[in-house]
Amino acid sequence: YVSFLFERLYTENEKNRNKNILASYLTSLLAEIDDAYKKTNAESSKISIENKLCNDFIESAFKKPDQRFTIQHYATQLNVTQSYLHKIVKQYTGKTPLTWINEALILEAKTMLIHTDMPISEVSSQLGIFDPSYFARLFKKHTGVTPIVFRKRIKYPQKG
């Protein structure tokens, strides 16, 4: 439509027609451009809001990793539904919220295993996982080794 308006403006101007017609086409053209700008601005604003929601979720998940914090917990905290949070996080990161929560838990577990001498069961319970065998399976699934092996490799790295 904008292209059509440009053509009409050009044609009317070439024919030296009535200035009122030119003014009408120019007003229409500017109105169309303004409308397109508002739509583009609204879309980028929506993207910014969704991106902020995604970043806020990830920041929250890594701030205090705890297995007891469900996706619903974070959705409530961020004032959105669980399904909307899932959709936005998956869309922007390619990972589900649960994947992010588990990654935050494993990163915190690694940090605790490296920097403390807490028993594995204590590390597990600090993360809200009260079944140490489940913690060991989850840790191994994400790292390829058990928490005990991980700690030994960090504290006593093999030479050569």
Backbone as a ProteinNet text record, in pm:
[ID]
protein_1_A
[PRIMARY]
YVSFLFERLYTENEKNRNKNILASYLTSLLAEIDDAYKKTNAESSKISIENKLCNDFIESAFKKPDQRFTIQHYATQLNVTQSYLHKIVKQYTGKTPLTWINEALILEAKTMLIHTDMPISEVSSQLGIFDPSYFARLFKKHTGVTPIVFRKRIKYPQKG
[TERTIARY]
83	0	87.2	194.7	286.7	346.1	382.9	437.8	335.2	210.2	103.2	91.5	97.2	86.1	202.9	322.8	438.4	416.1	367.1	341.9	239.3	131.1	26.4	80.4	161	221.7	308.1	388.6	477.3	395.2	293.2	209.2	137.7	75.6	0.9	94.3	213.7	309.7	357.5	380.8	424.8	319.1	192	83.3	46.9	118.2	88.8	-59	-109.6	-251.2	-274.3	-393.3	-440.1	-352.1	-309.6	-225.3	-300.3	-432.5	-512	-502.9	-500.8	-487.1	-350.2	-245.7	-110.3	-102.7	-163.5	-162.2	-233.3	-343.1	-417.7	-334.2	-267.9	-183.1	-64.7	-7.8	104.4	60.6	-56.1	-109.5	-133.6	-190.5	-214.7	-83.7	13.8	144.7	207	204.4	261.4	184.9	54	-26.5	9.9	30.5	69.3	207.9	299.5	434.6	429.3	349.9	334.8	275.3	174.1	111.3	211.4	291.1	392	496.3	534.7	632.9	577.7	452.4	391.6	384.5	350.6	343.7	482.2	582.9	720.1	766.7	735.2	774.2	705.1	577.3	502.8	561.1	600.7	660.2	795.2	877.9	1007.8	991.1	889	860.6	819.8	739.4	697.4	819.5	908.8	1031.1	1115	1125.4	1203.4	1144.1	1013.5	946.7	970.6	956.6	978.4	1124.1	1215.6	1357.9	1390.1	1331.3	1352.2	1296.5	1178.9	1119.7	1213.3	1265.5	1358.2	1483.2	1541.8	1661.7	1633.2	1517.2	1480.6	1465.5	1406.9	1392	1528.8	1617	1748.9	1827.4	1821.6	1889.7	1835.3	1706	1641.7	1681.3	1685.1	1719.5	1863.5	1953	2094.2	2125.1	2037.1	2062.8	2065.6	1967.2	1958.8	1902.5	1987.3	1939.1	1881.3	1763.2	1696.9	1598.3	1613.1	1527.5	1379.9	1353.2	1214.3	1146.8	1224.7	1167	1125.6	997.8	943.4	930.1	896.3	870.3	754.3	655	540.7	585.9	680.7	734.1	789.8	871.2	930.9	825.2	729	622	542.9	510.9	438.3	522.5	648.6	740.4	746	735.8	746.6	609.6	504	366.6	322.5	357.2	313.1	266.1	204.4	164.2	284	273.9	381.2	400	291.5	303.4	363.4	329.6	386.5	536.4	575.4	717.3	792.3	735.4	797.5	814	709.7	711.7	819.5	825.1	919.1	1063.3	1087.7	1225.1	1272.7	1188.7	1224.6	1249.4	1164.6	1176.1	1306	1342.8	1459.3	1591.2	1587.9	1714.1	1731	1621.8	1628.5	1630.1	1622.6	1620.5	1492.7	1447.2	1328.5	1365.9	1268.8	1298.1	1356.9	1307.5	1360.6	1508.7	1547.8	1689	1771.6	1722.7	1794.1	1803.6	1694	1693.5	1796.9	1798.4	1895.4	2039	2061.3	2196.2	2241.5	2149.3	2182.8	2216.1	2138.7	2165	2302	2333.2	2460.9	2577.5	2564.6	2671.2	2694.8	2587.1	2600.8	2660.7	2618.3	2674	2823.5	2867.1	3009.8	3086	3029.9	3094.1	3109.4	3003.4	3008.5	3106.5	3108.5	3200.7	3346.7	3372.3	3508.3	3552.8	3466.1	3507.2	3472.7	3408.5	3378.8	3417.5	3420.1	3442.8	3314.1	3200.7	3072	3054.1	2993.1	2959	2861.6	2863.4	2777.3	2631.1	2591.1	2451.6	2415.7	2509.5	2486	2475.5	2562.9	2555.4	2418.7	2377.6	2248.8	2134.1	2133.9	2023.5	2028	2147.2	2159	2091.7	2087	2025.4	1877.9	1824.7	1683.4	1656.3	1761.3	1746.8	1777.7	1673.2	1690.5	1714.9	1727.4	1762.8	1900.7	2006.2	2141.2	2163.3	2094	2112.7	2051.7	1938.8	1881	1976.4	2033.5	2130.4	2248.2	2298.9	2413.7	2376.7	2255.7	2212.5	2197.4	2136.7	2118.7	2255	2344.8	2478.3	2551.4	2545	2614	2553.2	2421.5	2354.3	2406.8	2434	2476.7	2627.2	2704.3	2849.6	2924.7	2858.2	2924.2	2996.8	3004.6	3069.3	2985.1	3007.7	2936.6	2997.5	2926.7	2983.7	3114.6	3126.2	3248.1	3365.8	3345.7	3451.4	3488.1	3387.4	3411.7	3501.5	3468	3545.9	3689.1	3704.1	3838.6	3921.8	3860.4	3934.3	3978.8	3898.1	3932.7	4042.2	4026	4122.6	4254.1	4247.5	4369.2	4378.1	4404.8	4411.7	4524.3	4496.7	4597.1	4704.7	4825.7	4937.7	4966.5	5007.5	5050.5	4943.7
-119.9	0	125.8	121.9	235.8	259.9	152	163.7	229	186.7	245	395.3	433.6	575.3	655.9	597.8	666	687.7	585.1	596.7	704.9	707.7	808	949.2	963.4	1093.9	1139.9	1049.4	1081.3	1121.3	1041	1066.9	1200.3	1223.6	1347.9	1468.7	1453.2	1562.6	1591.4	1485.1	1502	1575.2	1547.8	1609	1747.4	1789	1918.2	1932.5	1829.4	1829.1	1912.7	1904.6	1978.5	1947.6	2052.1	2036.1	1964	1975.1	1906.2	1754.4	1709.3	1565.1	1518.8	1595.9	1561.9	1557.2	1653.8	1658.3	1535.5	1493.8	1375.8	1249.6	1232.4	1114.8	1116.1	1234.5	1244.7	1213.7	1262.2	1232.8	1083.3	1020.3	875.3	798.6	843.9	779	788.3	904.6	923.1	841.7	833	753.7	605.3	557	416.9	389.1	480.1	464.4	465.1	555.2	561.2	431.1	379.6	253.6	138.4	131.8	25.9	39.3	162.7	185.8	138.8	171.1	130.6	-21.1	-89.4	-236.1	-295.2	-242	-290.2	-264.5	-147.5	-111.1	-201.8	-232.1	-319.4	-460.1	-509.3	-642.4	-647.6	-544	-545.6	-528.5	-455.9	-441.1	-575.4	-651.5	-784.7	-875.3	-867.9	-948.9	-910.4	-781.4	-735.6	-788.8	-786.2	-835.5	-985.5	-1059.4	-1204.4	-1236.5	-1161.6	-1182.4	-1153.5	-1048.7	-1015.2	-1125.6	-1177.3	-1286.7	-1406.7	-1440.4	-1553.4	-1529.9	-1412.3	-1379.8	-1380.6	-1326.7	-1325.1	-1467	-1555.4	-1694.7	-1759	-1746.1	-1809.6	-1752.5	-1621.8	-1559.3	-1613.2	-1626	-1677.4	-1822.3	-1902.6	-2044.5	-2061	-1974.1	-1985.3	-1913.4	-1822.3	-1746.7	-1836.9	-1921.8	-2014.4	-2146.6	-2229.3	-2356.2	-2444.9	-2494.9	-2581.6	-2670.2	-2800.2	-2897.2	-2874.9	-2819.6	-2799	-2687.2	-2601.4	-2494.3	-2550.8	-2560.7	-2617.3	-2508.1	-2550	-2453.6	-2364.1	-2424.3	-2345.6	-2237.9	-2270.9	-2172.8	-2050.6	-2075.7	-1965.1	-1888.6	-1960	-1894.8	-1800.5	-1848	-1764.6	-1642.7	-1664.7	-1557.2	-1451.2	-1495	-1404	-1357.6	-1397.3	-1357.1	-1401.2	-1523.6	-1581.7	-1724.6	-1785.1	-1925	-2015.1	-2134.8	-2232.7	-2264.2	-2279.8	-2314.3	-2198	-2073.9	-1958.7	-1949	-1969.5	-1967.5	-2074.5	-2193.7	-2303.8	-2265.9	-2211.7	-2174.6	-2070.1	-1964.7	-1854.6	-1900	-1972	-2017.2	-2111.2	-2201.7	-2296.4	-2221.1	-2124.2	-2046.3	-1965.5	-1903.8	-1816.2	-1888.3	-2002.1	-2068	-2205.2	-2264.2	-2399.6	-2505.5	-2462.3	-2554.6	-2533.5	-2639.2	-2627.7	-2566.1	-2512.5	-2460.8	-2568	-2691.2	-2798.4	-2822.9	-2815.9	-2831.5	-2721.9	-2597.4	-2487.2	-2507.9	-2552.5	-2576.7	-2683.2	-2791.4	-2898.7	-2850.9	-2770.8	-2717.8	-2629.5	-2550.7	-2466.2	-2553	-2659.2	-2750.9	-2816.6	-2864.3	-2933.5	-2836.6	-2714.8	-2616.3	-2585.8	-2568.1	-2542	-2663.7	-2782.1	-2904.5	-2912.4	-2884.9	-2887.4	-2787.9	-2669	-2565.8	-2613.1	-2671	-2719.5	-2836	-2924.5	-3038.4	-2993.4	-2889.6	-2839.6	-2759.6	-2674.2	-2577	-2613.7	-2727.9	-2769.3	-2915.2	-2956.2	-3097.2	-3161.9	-3099.2	-3154.4	-3294.2	-3381.7	-3513.3	-3496	-3592	-3586.9	-3572.5	-3643.5	-3636.2	-3494.2	-3423	-3285.7	-3191.6	-3211.1	-3131.7	-3152.3	-3277	-3311.8	-3242	-3250.1	-3188.9	-3036.6	-2977.6	-2832.2	-2786.2	-2875.4	-2844.8	-2885.2	-2929.3	-2967.2	-3106.3	-3186.7	-3325.2	-3413.9	-3471.8	-3543.8	-3693.2	-3735.5	-3874.1	-3871.3	-3903.5	-3896.1	-3984.5	-4097.4	-4183.6	-4117.7	-4047.2	-3973.3	-3860.9	-3792.9	-3686.8	-3742.2	-3856.8	-3917.9	-3952.4	-4006.8	-4040.3	-3913.8	-3809.8	-3683.9	-3622.5	-3622.1	-3566	-3643.2	-3774.8	-3857.6	-3839	-3823.7	-3802.7	-3675.3	-3573.2	-3444.3	-3429.6	-3503.9	-3485.4	-3607.5	-3723	-3845.1	-3919.2	-3857.7	-3921.9	-3898.7	-3980.7	-3962.9	-3846.1	-3793.1	-3683.3	-3722.1	-3846.2	-3891.4	-3889.6	-3944.6	-3947	-3804.7	-3719.7	-3580.2	-3513.6	-3528.8	-3466.2	-3520	-3651.8	-3711.3	-3658.5	-3646.6	-3597.7	-3452.1	-3374.8	-3234.7	-3222.1	-3295.7	-3285.7	-3355.6	-3465.1	-3544.2	-3567.5	-3463.3	-3481.5	-3576.4	-3657.9	-3753.6	-3680.5	-3723	-3660.5	-3737.4	-3659.7	-3721.4	-3731.8
0	0	0	73.8	79	-59.6	-126.1	-261	-355.2	-343.5	-424.3	-396.8	-270.5	-235	-291.4	-287.8	-347.4	-497.8	-563.2	-707.5	-735.8	-659.2	-679.2	-654.2	-549.7	-521.1	-638.3	-687.8	-798.8	-922.6	-953.2	-1071.1	-1058.2	-945.2	-925	-929.2	-875.5	-875.8	-1017.9	-1096.8	-1235.8	-1319	-1290.7	-1367.8	-1314.8	-1208.9	-1146.6	-1112	-1051.2	-1013.6	-889.5	-843.7	-727.5	-605.8	-537.7	-418.3	-306.3	-303.3	-200.5	-217.3	-343.8	-369.5	-322.8	-356.1	-311.6	-159.3	-94.6	51.6	109.3	47	94.5	81	-34	-53.3	44.3	63.1	155.4	298.5	338.3	471.4	486.7	385.9	389.3	400	322.1	325.1	463.9	522.5	656.2	761.4	746.4	839.6	829.2	708.6	688.2	747	725.8	780.7	932.9	989.6	1134.9	1189	1121.4	1164	1158.9	1052.9	1040	1150.4	1181.2	1288.1	1422.2	1450.5	1578.3	1590.1	1480.4	1483.1	1508.7	1441.2	1459.4	1601.6	1652.7	1788.3	1890.5	1867.5	1958.5	1957.3	1839.7	1829.8	1901.5	1882.8	1949.5	2099.4	2141.6	2284.1	2343.6	2268.3	2313.7	2326.4	2227.6	2231.1	2352	2379.3	2494.8	2625.4	2637.1	2757.8	2772.4	2662.3	2667	2699.4	2641.6	2667.2	2813.7	2869.1	3009.8	3098.8	3064.5	3141.7	3143.3	3028.2	3015.7	3099.8	3088.9	3167.2	3316.8	3356.6	3498.6	3552.8	3472.2	3514.9	3536.2	3439.6	3448.5	3566.8	3583.7	3697.2	3829.5	3837.6	3958.4	3985.4	3880.2	3895.3	3944.4	3901.3	3940	4071.2	4112.3	4235.4	4358.1	4373.1	4486.7	4434.8	4373.4	4319.7	4430.4	4408.4	4505.8	4430.8	4448.6	4379.9	4414.8	4532.2	4574.1	4497.2	4430.6	4350.7	4214.9	4195.7	4071.8	3965.6	3846.4	3739	3780.3	3846.4	3894	3992.8	4077.4	4173.5	4099.8	3998.1	3922.6	3843.3	3786.3	3710.3	3801	3920.2	4016.4	4054.4	4079	4115.1	4004.4	3879.3	3764.7	3712.7	3782.1	3747.5	3607.9	3571.5	3444.9	3471.1	3372.5	3388.7	3361.8	3412.8	3394	3246.1	3173.4	3030.9	2950.4	2986.3	2916.6	2944.3	3069.9	3105.3	3026.5	3021.7	2947.4	2800.5	2741.1	2599	2570.5	2651.6	2627.6	2649.9	2758.5	2787.4	2677	2634.7	2528	2396.8	2368.2	2244.2	2240.5	2350.6	2352.5	2376.8	2444.5	2479.7	2416.1	2370	2316.1	2425.5	2550.9	2664.7	2744	2808.1	2891.6	3026.5	3098	3232	3323.9	3313	3397.4	3368.6	3243.6	3207.4	3274.3	3270.9	3335.6	3486.5	3546.7	3691.9	3726.8	3649.7	3674.9	3651.9	3549.6	3525.6	3641.9	3695.4	3811.1	3932.3	3952.5	4064	4050	3932.2	3909.8	3925.7	3874.8	3890.2	4038.4	4113.4	4257.5	4328.1	4287.9	4347.4	4320.6	4198	4165.4	4252.3	4267.1	4348.4	4492.3	4546.9	4685	4699.7	4601.4	4607.5	4599.7	4524.4	4509.2	4631.3	4681.6	4783.5	4927.5	4947.5	5085.1	5103.5	5226.9	5258.3	5309	5278.9	5320.3	5264.3	5343	5287.3	5169.8	5080	4961.4	5002.4	5107.6	5152.7	5198.6	5257.1	5301.6	5180.5	5083	4959.2	4896.3	4889.7	4832	4905.1	5036.6	5110.9	5104.1	5094.7	5078.4	4948.4	4851.1	4721.3	4716.6	4831	4835.4	4783.1	4768.5	4722.5	4842.7	4899.6	5025.5	5008.1	4884.3	4853.9	4787.8	4864.2	4808.8	4686.1	4679.1	4561	4436.7	4453.9	4341.3	4300	4398.7	4369.6	4290.6	4332.2	4263.1	4118.8	4097.5	3960.5	3875.1	3932.9	3860.4	3825.6	3921.8	3901	3791.4	3797.9	3698.3	3559.2	3554.6	3426	3358.2	3437.8	3381.9	3366.2	3442.9	3437.9	3386.1	3390.8	3345.6	3456.5	3575	3689.4	3814.7	3914.2	4040.8	4117.7	4216	4296.2	4365.6	4411.8	4478.6	4381.9	4262.6	4161.5	4119.7	4103.7	4066.8	4170.1	4296.6	4404.1	4406.3	4389.4	4389.9	4273.9	4157.2	4040.7	4058.2	4126	4148.2	4254.3	4362.1	4472.9	4442.4	4367.8	4337.2	4187.4	4109.9	3965.5	3927.1	3825.9	3780	3702	3723.6	3654.3	3525.2	3425	3301.1	3207.5
[MASK]
++++++++++++++++++++++++++++++++++++++++++++++++++++++++++++++++++++++++++++++++++++++++++++++++++++++++++++++++++++++++++++++++++++++++++++++++++++++++++++++++

